[in-house]
Short mmCIF file of C-alpha atoms in Angstrom, two decimals:
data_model
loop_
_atom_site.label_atom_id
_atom_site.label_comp_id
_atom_site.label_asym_id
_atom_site.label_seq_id
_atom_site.Cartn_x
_atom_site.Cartn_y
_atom_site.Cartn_z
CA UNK A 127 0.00 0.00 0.00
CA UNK A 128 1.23 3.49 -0.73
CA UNK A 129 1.88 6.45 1.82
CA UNK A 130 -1.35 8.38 1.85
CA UNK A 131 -3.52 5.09 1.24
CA UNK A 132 -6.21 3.40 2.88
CA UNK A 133 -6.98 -0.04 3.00
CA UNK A 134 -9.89 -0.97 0.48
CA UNK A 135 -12.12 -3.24 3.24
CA UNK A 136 -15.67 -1.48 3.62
CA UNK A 137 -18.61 -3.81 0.90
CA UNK A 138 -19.37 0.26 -0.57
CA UNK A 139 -15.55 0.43 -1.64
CA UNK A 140 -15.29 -3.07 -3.15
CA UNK A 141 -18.96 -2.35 -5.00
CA UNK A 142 -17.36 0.73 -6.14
CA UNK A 143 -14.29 -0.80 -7.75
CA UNK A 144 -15.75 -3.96 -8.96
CA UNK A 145 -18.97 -2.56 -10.06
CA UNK A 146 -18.38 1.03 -11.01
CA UNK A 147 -20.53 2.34 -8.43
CA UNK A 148 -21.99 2.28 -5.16
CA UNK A 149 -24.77 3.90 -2.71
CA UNK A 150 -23.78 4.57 1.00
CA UNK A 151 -25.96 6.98 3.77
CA UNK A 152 -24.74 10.40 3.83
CA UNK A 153 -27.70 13.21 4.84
CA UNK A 154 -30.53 13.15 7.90
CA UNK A 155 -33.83 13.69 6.54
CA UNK A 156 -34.16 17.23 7.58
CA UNK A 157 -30.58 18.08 6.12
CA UNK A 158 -32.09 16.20 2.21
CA UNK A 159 -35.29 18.25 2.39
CA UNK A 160 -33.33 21.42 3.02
CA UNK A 161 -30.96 20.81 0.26
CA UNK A 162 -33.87 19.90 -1.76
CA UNK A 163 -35.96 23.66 -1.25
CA UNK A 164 -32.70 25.35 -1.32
CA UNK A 165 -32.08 24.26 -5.26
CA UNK A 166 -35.43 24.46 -5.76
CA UNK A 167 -35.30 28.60 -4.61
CA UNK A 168 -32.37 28.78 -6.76
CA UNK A 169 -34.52 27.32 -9.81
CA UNK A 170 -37.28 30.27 -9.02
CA UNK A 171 -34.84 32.78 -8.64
CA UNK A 172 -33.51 32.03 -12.05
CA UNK A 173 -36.89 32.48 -13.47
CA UNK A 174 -36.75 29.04 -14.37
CA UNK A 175 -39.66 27.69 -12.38
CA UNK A 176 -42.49 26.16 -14.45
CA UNK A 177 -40.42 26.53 -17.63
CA UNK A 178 -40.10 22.99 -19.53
CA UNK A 179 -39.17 19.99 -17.53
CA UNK A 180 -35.57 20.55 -16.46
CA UNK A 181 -33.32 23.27 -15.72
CA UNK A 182 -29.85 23.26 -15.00
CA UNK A 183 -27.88 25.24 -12.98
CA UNK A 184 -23.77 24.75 -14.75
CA UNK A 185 -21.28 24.34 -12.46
CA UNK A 186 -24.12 24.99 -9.47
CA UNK A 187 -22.56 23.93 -6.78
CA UNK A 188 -19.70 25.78 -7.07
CA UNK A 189 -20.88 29.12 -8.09
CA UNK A 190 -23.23 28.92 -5.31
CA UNK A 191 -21.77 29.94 -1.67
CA UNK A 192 -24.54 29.79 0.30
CA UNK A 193 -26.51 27.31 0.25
CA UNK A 194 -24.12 24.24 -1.20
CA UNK A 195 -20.48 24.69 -1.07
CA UNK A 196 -21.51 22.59 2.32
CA UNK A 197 -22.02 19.90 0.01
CA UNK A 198 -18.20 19.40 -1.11
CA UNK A 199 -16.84 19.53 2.54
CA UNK A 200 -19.76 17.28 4.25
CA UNK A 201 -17.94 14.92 6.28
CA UNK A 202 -20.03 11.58 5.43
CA UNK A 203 -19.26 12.62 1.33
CA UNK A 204 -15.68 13.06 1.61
CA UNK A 205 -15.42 9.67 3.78
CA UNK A 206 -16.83 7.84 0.99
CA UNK A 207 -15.23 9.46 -1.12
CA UNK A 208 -11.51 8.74 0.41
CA UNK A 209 -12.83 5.34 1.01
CA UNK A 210 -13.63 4.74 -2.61
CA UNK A 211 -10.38 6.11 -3.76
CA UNK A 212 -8.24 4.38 -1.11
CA UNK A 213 -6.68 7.84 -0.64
CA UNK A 214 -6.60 10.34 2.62
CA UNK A 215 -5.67 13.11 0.50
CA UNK A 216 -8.77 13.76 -2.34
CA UNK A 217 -8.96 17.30 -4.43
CA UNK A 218 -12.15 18.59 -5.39
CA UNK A 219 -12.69 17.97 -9.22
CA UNK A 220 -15.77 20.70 -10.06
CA UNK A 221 -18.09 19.15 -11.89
CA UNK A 222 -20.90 20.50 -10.15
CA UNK A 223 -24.12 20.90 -11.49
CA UNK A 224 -27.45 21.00 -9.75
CA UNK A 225 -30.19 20.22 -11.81
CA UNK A 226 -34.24 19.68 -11.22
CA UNK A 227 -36.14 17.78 -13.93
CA UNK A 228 -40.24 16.30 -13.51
CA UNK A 229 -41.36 13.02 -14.74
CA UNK A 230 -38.41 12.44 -17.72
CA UNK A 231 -35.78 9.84 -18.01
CA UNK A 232 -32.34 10.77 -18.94
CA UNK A 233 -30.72 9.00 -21.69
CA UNK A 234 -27.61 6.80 -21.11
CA UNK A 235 -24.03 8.63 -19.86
CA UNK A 236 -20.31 8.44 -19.71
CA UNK A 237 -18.62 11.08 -18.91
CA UNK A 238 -14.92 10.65 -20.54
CA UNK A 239 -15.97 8.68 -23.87
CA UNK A 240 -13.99 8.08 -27.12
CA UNK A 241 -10.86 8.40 -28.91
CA UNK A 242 -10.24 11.60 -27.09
CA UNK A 243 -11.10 9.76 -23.86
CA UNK A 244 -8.59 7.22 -24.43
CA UNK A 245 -5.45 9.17 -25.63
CA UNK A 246 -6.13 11.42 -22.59
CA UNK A 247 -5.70 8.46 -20.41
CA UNK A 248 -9.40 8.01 -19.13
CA UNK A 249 -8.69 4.28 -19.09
CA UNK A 250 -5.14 4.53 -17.49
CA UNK A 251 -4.59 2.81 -13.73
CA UNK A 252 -3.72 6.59 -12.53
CA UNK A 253 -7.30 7.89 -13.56
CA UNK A 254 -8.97 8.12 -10.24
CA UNK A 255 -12.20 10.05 -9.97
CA UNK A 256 -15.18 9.95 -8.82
CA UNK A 257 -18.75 11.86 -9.44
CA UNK A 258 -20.88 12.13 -6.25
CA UNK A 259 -24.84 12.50 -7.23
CA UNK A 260 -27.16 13.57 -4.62
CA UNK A 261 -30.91 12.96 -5.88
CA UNK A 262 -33.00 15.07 -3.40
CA UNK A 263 -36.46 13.80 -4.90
CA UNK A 264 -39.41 13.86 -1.95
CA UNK A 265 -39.61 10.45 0.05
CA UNK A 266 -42.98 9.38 -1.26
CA UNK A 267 -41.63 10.09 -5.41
CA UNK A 268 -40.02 7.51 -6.68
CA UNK A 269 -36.93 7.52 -8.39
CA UNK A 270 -34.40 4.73 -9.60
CA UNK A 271 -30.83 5.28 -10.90
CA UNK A 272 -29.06 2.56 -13.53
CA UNK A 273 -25.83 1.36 -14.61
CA UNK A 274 -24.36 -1.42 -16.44
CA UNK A 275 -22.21 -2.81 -13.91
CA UNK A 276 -18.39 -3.15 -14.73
CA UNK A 277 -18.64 -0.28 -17.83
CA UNK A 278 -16.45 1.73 -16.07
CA UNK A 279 -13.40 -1.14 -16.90
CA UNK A 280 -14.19 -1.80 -20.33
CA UNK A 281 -15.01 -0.89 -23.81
CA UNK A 282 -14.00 2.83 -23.77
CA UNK A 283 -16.09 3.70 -26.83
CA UNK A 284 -19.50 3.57 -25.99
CA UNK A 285 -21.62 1.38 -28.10
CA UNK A 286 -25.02 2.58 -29.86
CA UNK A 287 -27.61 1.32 -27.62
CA UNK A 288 -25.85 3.39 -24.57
CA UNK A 289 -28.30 6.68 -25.65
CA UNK A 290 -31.13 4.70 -25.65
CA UNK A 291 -30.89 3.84 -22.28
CA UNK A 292 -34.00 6.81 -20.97
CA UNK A 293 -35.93 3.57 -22.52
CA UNK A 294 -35.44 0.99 -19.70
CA UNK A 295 -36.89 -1.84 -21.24
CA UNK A 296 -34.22 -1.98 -23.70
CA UNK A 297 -31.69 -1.44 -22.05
CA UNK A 298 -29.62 -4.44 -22.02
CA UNK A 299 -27.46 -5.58 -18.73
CA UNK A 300 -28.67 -2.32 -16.38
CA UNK A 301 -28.54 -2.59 -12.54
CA UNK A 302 -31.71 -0.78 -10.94
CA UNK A 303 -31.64 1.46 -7.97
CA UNK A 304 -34.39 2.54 -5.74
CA UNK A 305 -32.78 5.27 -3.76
CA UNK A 306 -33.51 7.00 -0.73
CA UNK A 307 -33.27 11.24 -0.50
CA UNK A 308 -30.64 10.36 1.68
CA UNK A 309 -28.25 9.02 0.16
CA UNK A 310 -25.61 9.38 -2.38
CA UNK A 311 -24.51 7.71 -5.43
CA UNK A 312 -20.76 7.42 -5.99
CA UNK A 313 -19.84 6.31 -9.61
CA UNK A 314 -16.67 6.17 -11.70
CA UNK A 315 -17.17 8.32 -14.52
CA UNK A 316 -16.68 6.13 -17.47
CA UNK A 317 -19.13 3.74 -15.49
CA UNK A 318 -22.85 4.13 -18.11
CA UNK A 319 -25.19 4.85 -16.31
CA UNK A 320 -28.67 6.34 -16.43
CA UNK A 321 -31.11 8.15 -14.27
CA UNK A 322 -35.03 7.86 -13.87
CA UNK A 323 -37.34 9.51 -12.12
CA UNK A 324 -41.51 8.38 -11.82
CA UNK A 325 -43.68 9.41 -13.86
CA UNK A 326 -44.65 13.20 -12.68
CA UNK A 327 -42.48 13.55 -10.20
CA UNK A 328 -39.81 16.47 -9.36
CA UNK A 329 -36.39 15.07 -8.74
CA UNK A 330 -33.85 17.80 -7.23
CA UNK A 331 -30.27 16.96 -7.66
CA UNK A 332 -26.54 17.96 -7.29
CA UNK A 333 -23.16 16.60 -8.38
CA UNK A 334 -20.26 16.77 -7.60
CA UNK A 335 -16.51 15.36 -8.27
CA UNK A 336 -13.56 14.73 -6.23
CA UNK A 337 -10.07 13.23 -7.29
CA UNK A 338 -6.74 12.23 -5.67
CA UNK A 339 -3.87 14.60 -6.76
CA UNK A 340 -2.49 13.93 -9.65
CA UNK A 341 -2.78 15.27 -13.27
CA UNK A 342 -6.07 13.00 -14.53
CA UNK A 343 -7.70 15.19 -11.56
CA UNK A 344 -6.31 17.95 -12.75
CA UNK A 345 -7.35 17.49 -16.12
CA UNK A 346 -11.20 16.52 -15.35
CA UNK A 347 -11.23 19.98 -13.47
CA UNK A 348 -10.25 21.62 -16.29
CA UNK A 349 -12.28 20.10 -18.26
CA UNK A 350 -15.20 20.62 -16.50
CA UNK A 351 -14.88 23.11 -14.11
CA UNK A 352 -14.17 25.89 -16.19
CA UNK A 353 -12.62 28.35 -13.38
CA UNK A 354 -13.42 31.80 -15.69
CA UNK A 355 -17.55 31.02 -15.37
CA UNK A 356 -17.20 31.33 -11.40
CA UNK A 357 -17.35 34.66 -9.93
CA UNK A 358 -16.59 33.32 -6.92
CA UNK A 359 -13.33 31.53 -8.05
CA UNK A 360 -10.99 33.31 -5.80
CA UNK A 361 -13.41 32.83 -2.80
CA UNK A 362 -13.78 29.37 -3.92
CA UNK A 363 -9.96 28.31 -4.02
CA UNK A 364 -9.30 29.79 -0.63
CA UNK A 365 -12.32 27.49 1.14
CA UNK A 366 -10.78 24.66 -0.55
CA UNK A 367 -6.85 25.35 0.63
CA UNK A 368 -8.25 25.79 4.02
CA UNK A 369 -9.63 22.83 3.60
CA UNK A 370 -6.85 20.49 2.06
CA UNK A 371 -9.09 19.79 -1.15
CA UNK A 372 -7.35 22.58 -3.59
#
């Protein structure tokens, strides 16, 4: 084992390496249903409220202070996190939308895909990230997330059927999820995965990304973080040095 490792022994860890994912406990109720109105006052203040069914709020988490940057330093996140990754010392990785959406599926995702993908080293040993999604839908709305467990080790270029996935029935080799408001989904992103809510219901979510250090992180932050959109960028990179996740 390497200086700054941890031993892989917990079932989420060895779901999350074998499987490309895995769920673990990380909010009380009241603290989900608070997250949950506080995107949802950030959708209304945007004017977005009633418009279509989804908005998205790019790079949300991190251009937004107060309510969420509580979300990136939560202390049940970041232990899943550093247990996932086998590493004490994670960086934040951006990544950070929050999005709400009402009764529509998502089609199928991977994050790094392609030729691009693979000369950039998304399928190298060193590439070690991992998206955090929060779904924040109300207790009695039902919601399911899917993946095709194992994606996230194989087959960098993603086949056809992988944006037909919103249509669940064929989808071939997809892992359902019921989860709970309080919980969170960690996922390697080159896992596919998809995300469905019921029929007429409001799901509230927020990602985010963390990495250990090295230049893959680096790169995915780059790549998605896109530093010059955040007014609070400066603000931002001191909360994170204070907090050993710069």
């Amino acid at each position: 084992m390497r200086v700054g490792e941890i031993d892989m022994v917990s079932e989420a860890a060895r779901s999350f390496h074998e499987k490309g994912y895995s769920v673990v406990d990380a909010f009380s109720a009241a603290e989900a249903a608070g997250y949950r109105e506080k995107i949802l006052d950030l959708q209304a203040r945007a004017g977005e409220e009633g418009k279509g069914d989804r908005w998205s709020l790019e790079h949300g988490v991190s251009i937004t202070p107060v309510p969420l940057w509580s979300l990136i330093t939560h202390e049940q996140i970041l232990a899943a996190v550093r247990d996932a990754l086998k590493a004490c010392d994670v960086r934040y990785a951006e990544h950070s939308e929050v999005e709400v959406w009402r009764g529509c599926g998502h089609g199928g995702d991977r994050d790094p895909t392609g030729e691009r993908a693979v000369a950039e080293g998304a399928w190298r040993p060193e590439y070690r990230v991992v998206r955090v999604a929060c779904y924040f839908q109300a207790a009695a709305e039902g919601f399911e997330w899917g993946a095709i467990a194992g994606s996230h080790r194989a087959d960098p270029k993603p086949r056809p059927w992988t944006r037909r996935l919103g249509r669940r029935r064929h989808a071939p080799n997809v892992t359902w999820l019921a989860t709970k408001p309080t919980e969170c989904i960690l996922f390697d992103p080159r896992l596919i995965h998809i995300r469905e809510p019921a029929a007429g219901a409001t799901t509230v979510a927020a990602f985010l990304a963390f990495g250990v250090s090295n230049d893959y992180t680096l790169h995915h932050r780059n790549c998605f973080g896109r530093e010059d959109k955040n007014p609070y960028k400066l603000a931002l990179a001191g909360y994170l040095t204070e907090r050993g996740l710069a």
